[in-house]
Coordinates of N, CA and C in Angstrom, one line a residue:
X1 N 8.9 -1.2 17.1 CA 8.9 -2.2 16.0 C 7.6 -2.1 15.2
X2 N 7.6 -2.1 13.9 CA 6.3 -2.2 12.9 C 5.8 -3.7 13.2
X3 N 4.2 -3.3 12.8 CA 3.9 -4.9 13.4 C 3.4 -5.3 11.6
X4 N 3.6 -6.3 11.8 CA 3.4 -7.5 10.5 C 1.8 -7.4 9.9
X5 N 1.7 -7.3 8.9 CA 0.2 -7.2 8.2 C 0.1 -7.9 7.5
X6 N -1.0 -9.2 7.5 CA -1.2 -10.4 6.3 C -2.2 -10.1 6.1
X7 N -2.4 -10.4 4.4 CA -3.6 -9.7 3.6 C -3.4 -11.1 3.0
X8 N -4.9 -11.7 3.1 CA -4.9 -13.0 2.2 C -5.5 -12.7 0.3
X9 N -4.9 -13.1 -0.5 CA -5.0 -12.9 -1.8 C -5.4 -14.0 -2.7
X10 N -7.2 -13.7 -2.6 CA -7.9 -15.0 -3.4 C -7.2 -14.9 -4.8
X11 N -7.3 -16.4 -5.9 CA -6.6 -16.1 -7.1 C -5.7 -15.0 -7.4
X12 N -4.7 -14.9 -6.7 CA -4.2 -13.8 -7.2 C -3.1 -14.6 -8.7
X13 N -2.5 -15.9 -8.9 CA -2.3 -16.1 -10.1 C -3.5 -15.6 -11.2
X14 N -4.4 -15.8 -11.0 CA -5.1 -15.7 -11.9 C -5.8 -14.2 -12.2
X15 N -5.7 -13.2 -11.1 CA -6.4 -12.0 -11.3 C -5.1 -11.0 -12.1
X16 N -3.6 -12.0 -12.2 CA -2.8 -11.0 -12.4 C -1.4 -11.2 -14.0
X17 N -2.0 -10.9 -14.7 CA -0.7 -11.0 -15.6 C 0.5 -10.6 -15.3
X18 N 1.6 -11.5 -16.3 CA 2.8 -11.1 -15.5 C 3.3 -11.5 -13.9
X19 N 2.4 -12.6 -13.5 CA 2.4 -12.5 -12.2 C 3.9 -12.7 -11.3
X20 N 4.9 -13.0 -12.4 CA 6.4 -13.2 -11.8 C 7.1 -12.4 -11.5
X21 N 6.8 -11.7 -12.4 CA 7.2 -9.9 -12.4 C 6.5 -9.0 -11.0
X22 N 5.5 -9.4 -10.9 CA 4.6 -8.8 -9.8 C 5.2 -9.5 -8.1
X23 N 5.1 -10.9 -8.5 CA 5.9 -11.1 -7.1 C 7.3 -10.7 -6.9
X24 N 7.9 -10.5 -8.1 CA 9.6 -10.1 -7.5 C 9.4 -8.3 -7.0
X25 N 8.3 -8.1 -7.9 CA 7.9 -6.3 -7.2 C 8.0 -6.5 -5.8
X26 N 7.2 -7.3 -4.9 CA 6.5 -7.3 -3.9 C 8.0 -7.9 -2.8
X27 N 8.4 -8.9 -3.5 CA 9.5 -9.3 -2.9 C 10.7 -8.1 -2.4
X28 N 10.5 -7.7 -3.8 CA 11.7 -6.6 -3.7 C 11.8 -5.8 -2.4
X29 N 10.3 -5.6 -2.4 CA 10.2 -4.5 -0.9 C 10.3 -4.7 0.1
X30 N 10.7 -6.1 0.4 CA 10.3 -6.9 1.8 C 9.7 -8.0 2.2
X31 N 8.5 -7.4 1.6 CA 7.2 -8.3 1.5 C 7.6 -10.0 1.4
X32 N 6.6 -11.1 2.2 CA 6.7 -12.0 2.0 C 5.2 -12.5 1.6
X33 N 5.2 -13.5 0.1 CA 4.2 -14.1 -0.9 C 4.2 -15.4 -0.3
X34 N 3.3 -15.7 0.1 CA 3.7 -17.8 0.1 C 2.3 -17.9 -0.7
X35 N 1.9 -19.2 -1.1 CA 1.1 -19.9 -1.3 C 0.3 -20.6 -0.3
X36 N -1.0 -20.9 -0.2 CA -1.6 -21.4 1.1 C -1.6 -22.4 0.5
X37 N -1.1 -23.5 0.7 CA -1.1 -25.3 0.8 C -1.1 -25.3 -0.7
X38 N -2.3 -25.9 -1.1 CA -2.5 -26.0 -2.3 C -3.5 -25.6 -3.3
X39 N -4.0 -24.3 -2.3 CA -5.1 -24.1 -3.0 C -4.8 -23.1 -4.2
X40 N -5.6 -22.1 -4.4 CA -5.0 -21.0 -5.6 C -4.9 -19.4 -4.7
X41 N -4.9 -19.2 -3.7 CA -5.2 -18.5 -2.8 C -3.6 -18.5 -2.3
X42 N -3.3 -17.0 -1.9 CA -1.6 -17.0 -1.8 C -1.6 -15.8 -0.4
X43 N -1.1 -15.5 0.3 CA -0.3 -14.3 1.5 C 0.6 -13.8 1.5
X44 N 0.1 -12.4 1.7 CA 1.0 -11.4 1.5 C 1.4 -10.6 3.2
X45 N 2.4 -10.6 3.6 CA 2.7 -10.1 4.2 C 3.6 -9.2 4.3
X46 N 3.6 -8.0 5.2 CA 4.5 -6.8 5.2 C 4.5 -5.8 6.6
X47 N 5.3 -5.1 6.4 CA 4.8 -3.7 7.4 C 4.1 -2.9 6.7
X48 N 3.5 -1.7 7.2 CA 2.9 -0.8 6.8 C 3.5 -0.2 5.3
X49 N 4.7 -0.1 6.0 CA 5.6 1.2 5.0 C 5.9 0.2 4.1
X50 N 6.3 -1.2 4.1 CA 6.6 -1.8 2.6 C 5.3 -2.2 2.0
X51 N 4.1 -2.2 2.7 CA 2.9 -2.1 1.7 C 2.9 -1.2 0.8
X52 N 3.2 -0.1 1.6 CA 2.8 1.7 1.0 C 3.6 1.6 -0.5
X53 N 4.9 0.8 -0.3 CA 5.8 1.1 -1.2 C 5.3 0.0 -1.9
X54 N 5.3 -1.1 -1.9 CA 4.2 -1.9 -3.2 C 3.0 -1.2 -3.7
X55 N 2.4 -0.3 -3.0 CA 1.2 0.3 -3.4 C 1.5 1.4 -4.5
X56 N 3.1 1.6 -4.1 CA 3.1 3.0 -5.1 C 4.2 2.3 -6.3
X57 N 5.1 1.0 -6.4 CA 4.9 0.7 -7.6 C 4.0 0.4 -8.1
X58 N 3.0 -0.6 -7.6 CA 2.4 -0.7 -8.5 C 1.7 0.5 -9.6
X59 N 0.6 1.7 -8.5 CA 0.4 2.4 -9.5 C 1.4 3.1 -10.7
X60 N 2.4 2.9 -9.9 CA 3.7 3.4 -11.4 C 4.0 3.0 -12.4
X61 N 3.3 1.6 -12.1 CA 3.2 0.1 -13.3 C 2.6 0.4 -14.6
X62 N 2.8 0.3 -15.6 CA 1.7 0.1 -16.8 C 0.9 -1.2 -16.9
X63 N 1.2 -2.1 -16.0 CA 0.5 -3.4 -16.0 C -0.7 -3.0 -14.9
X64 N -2.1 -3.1 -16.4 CA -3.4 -2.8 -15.6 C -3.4 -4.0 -15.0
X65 N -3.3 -5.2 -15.1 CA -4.0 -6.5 -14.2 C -3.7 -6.2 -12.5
X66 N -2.6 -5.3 -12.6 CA -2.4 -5.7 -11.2 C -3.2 -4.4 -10.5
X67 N -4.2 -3.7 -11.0 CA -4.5 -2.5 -10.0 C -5.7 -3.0 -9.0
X68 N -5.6 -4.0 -9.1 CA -7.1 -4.5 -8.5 C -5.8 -4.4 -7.2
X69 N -4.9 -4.6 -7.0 CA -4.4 -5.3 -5.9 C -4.2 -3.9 -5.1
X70 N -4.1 -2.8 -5.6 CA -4.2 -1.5 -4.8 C -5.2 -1.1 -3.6
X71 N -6.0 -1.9 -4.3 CA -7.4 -1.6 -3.5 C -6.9 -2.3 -2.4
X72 N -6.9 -3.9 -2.5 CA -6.9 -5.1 -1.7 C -5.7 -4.5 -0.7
X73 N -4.4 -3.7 -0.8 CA -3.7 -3.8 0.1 C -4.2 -2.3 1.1
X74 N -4.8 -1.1 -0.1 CA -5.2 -0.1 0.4 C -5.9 -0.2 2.2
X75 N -7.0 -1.2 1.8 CA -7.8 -1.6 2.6 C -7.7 -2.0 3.7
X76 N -6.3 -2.7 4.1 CA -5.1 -3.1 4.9 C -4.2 -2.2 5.5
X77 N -4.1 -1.2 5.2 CA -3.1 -0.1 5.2 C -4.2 1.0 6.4
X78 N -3.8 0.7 7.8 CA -4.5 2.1 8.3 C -3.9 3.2 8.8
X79 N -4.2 4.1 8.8 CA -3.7 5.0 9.0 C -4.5 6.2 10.2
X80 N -4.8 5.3 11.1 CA -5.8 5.5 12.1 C -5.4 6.8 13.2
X81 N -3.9 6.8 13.3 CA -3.7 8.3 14.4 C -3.0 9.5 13.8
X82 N -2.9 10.2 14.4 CA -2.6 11.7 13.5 C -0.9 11.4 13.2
X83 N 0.0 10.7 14.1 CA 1.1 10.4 14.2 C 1.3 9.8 12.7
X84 N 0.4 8.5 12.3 CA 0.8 8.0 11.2 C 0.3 8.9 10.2
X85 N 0.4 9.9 10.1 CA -0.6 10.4 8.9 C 0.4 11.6 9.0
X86 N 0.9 12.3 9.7 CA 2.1 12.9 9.7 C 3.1 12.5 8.9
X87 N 3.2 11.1 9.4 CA 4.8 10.4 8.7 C 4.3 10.2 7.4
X88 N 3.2 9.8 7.0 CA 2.9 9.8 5.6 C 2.7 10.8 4.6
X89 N 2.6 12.0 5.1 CA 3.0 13.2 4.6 C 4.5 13.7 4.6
X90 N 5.4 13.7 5.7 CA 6.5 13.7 5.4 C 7.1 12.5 4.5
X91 N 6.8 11.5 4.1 CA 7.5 10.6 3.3 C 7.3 11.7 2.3
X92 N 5.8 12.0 1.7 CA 5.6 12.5 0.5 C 5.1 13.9 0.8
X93 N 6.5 14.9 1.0 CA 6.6 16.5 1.1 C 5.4 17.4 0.4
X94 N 5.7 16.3 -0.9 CA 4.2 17.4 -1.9 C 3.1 17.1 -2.1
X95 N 2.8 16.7 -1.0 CA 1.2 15.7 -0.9 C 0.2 16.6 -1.1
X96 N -1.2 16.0 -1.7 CA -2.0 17.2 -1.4 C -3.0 16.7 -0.7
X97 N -3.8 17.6 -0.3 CA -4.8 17.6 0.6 C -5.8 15.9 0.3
X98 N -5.9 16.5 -1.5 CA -6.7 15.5 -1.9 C -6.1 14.1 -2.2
X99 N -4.6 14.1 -2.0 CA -3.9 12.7 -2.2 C -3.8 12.0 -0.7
X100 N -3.6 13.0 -0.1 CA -3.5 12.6 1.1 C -5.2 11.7 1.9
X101 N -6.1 12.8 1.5 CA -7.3 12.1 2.0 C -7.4 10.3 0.8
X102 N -7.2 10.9 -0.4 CA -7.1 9.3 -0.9 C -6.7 8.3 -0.6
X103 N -4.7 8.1 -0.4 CA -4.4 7.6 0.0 C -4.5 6.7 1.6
X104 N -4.8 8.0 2.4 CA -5.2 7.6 3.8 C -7.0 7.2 4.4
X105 N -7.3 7.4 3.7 CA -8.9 7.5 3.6 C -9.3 7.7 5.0
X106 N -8.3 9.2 4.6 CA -8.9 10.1 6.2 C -9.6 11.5 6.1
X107 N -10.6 12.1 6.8 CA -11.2 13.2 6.7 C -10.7 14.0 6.1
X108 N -11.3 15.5 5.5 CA -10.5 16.7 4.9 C -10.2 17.3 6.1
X109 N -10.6 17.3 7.1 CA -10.3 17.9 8.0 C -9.0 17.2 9.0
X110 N -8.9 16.0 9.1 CA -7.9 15.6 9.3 C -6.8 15.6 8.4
X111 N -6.4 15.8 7.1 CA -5.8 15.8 6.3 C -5.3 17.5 5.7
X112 N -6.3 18.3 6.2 CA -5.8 19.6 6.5 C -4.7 19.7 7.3
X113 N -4.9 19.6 8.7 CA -4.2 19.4 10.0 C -3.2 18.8 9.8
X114 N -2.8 17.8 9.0 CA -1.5 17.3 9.2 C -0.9 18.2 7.7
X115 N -1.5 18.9 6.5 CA -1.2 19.5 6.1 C -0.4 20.5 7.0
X116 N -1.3 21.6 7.1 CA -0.8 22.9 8.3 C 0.1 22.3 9.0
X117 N 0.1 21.1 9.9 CA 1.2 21.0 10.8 C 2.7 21.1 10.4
X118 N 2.9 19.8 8.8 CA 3.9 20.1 7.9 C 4.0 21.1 7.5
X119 N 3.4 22.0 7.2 CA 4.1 23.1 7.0 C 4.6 24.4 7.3
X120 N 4.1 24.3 8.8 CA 5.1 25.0 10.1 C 5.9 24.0 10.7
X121 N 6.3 23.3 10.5 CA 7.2 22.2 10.4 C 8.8 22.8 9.6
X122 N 8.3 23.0 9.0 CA 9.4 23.6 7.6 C 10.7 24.8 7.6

């Protein structure tokens, strides 16, 4: 079972135009938005993989306000053993070395190795 990741999101009305459009993005994936009580401060929760996939609408977005939030969920998103970093290369077949170290913000050397592995894999 994926375990649940809450990423708290200071002003996120306010850091994000379009912000309705942005929560039904997030919705769409899974993802659950609440508001904390009553402050301006909101929670996001998800699994890994429907992070990943808010992560990659967004950058698909033309709406710059929302790229700040790439970072904020990036940061949240680990990808700590060789297993997860496998699967995130098989999600995305044509990954490159240098997407892969980006997105996973894992060594070149670790990001070789799951290269090579995929592709005696094949």
């Amino acid at each position: 079972m994926a375990t649940e990741i809450s990423i708290i999101l200071p002003s996120f009305l306010r850091k994000s135009l379009k912000a309705y459009a942005l929560k039904a993005l997030i919705r769409s994936r899974g993802c659950t938005l609440n508001r904390i009580g009553r402050s301006r401060n909101w929670q996001l929760s998800g699994t890994t993989e429907q992070l990943e996939l808010v992560i990659n609408d967004i950058a698909h977005s033309d709406e710059q306000s929302w790229q700040w939030l790439i970072g904020k969920l990036s940061s949240h998103v680990a990808y700590s053993t060789h297993e997860s970093l496998l699967a995130l290369a098989k999600r995305n077949p044509n990954i490159t070395v240098n997407e892969l170290m980006a997105k996973a913000n894992c060594t070149l050397a670790q990001a070789r190795q799951v290269i090579d592995e995929l592709e005696w894999l094949d």
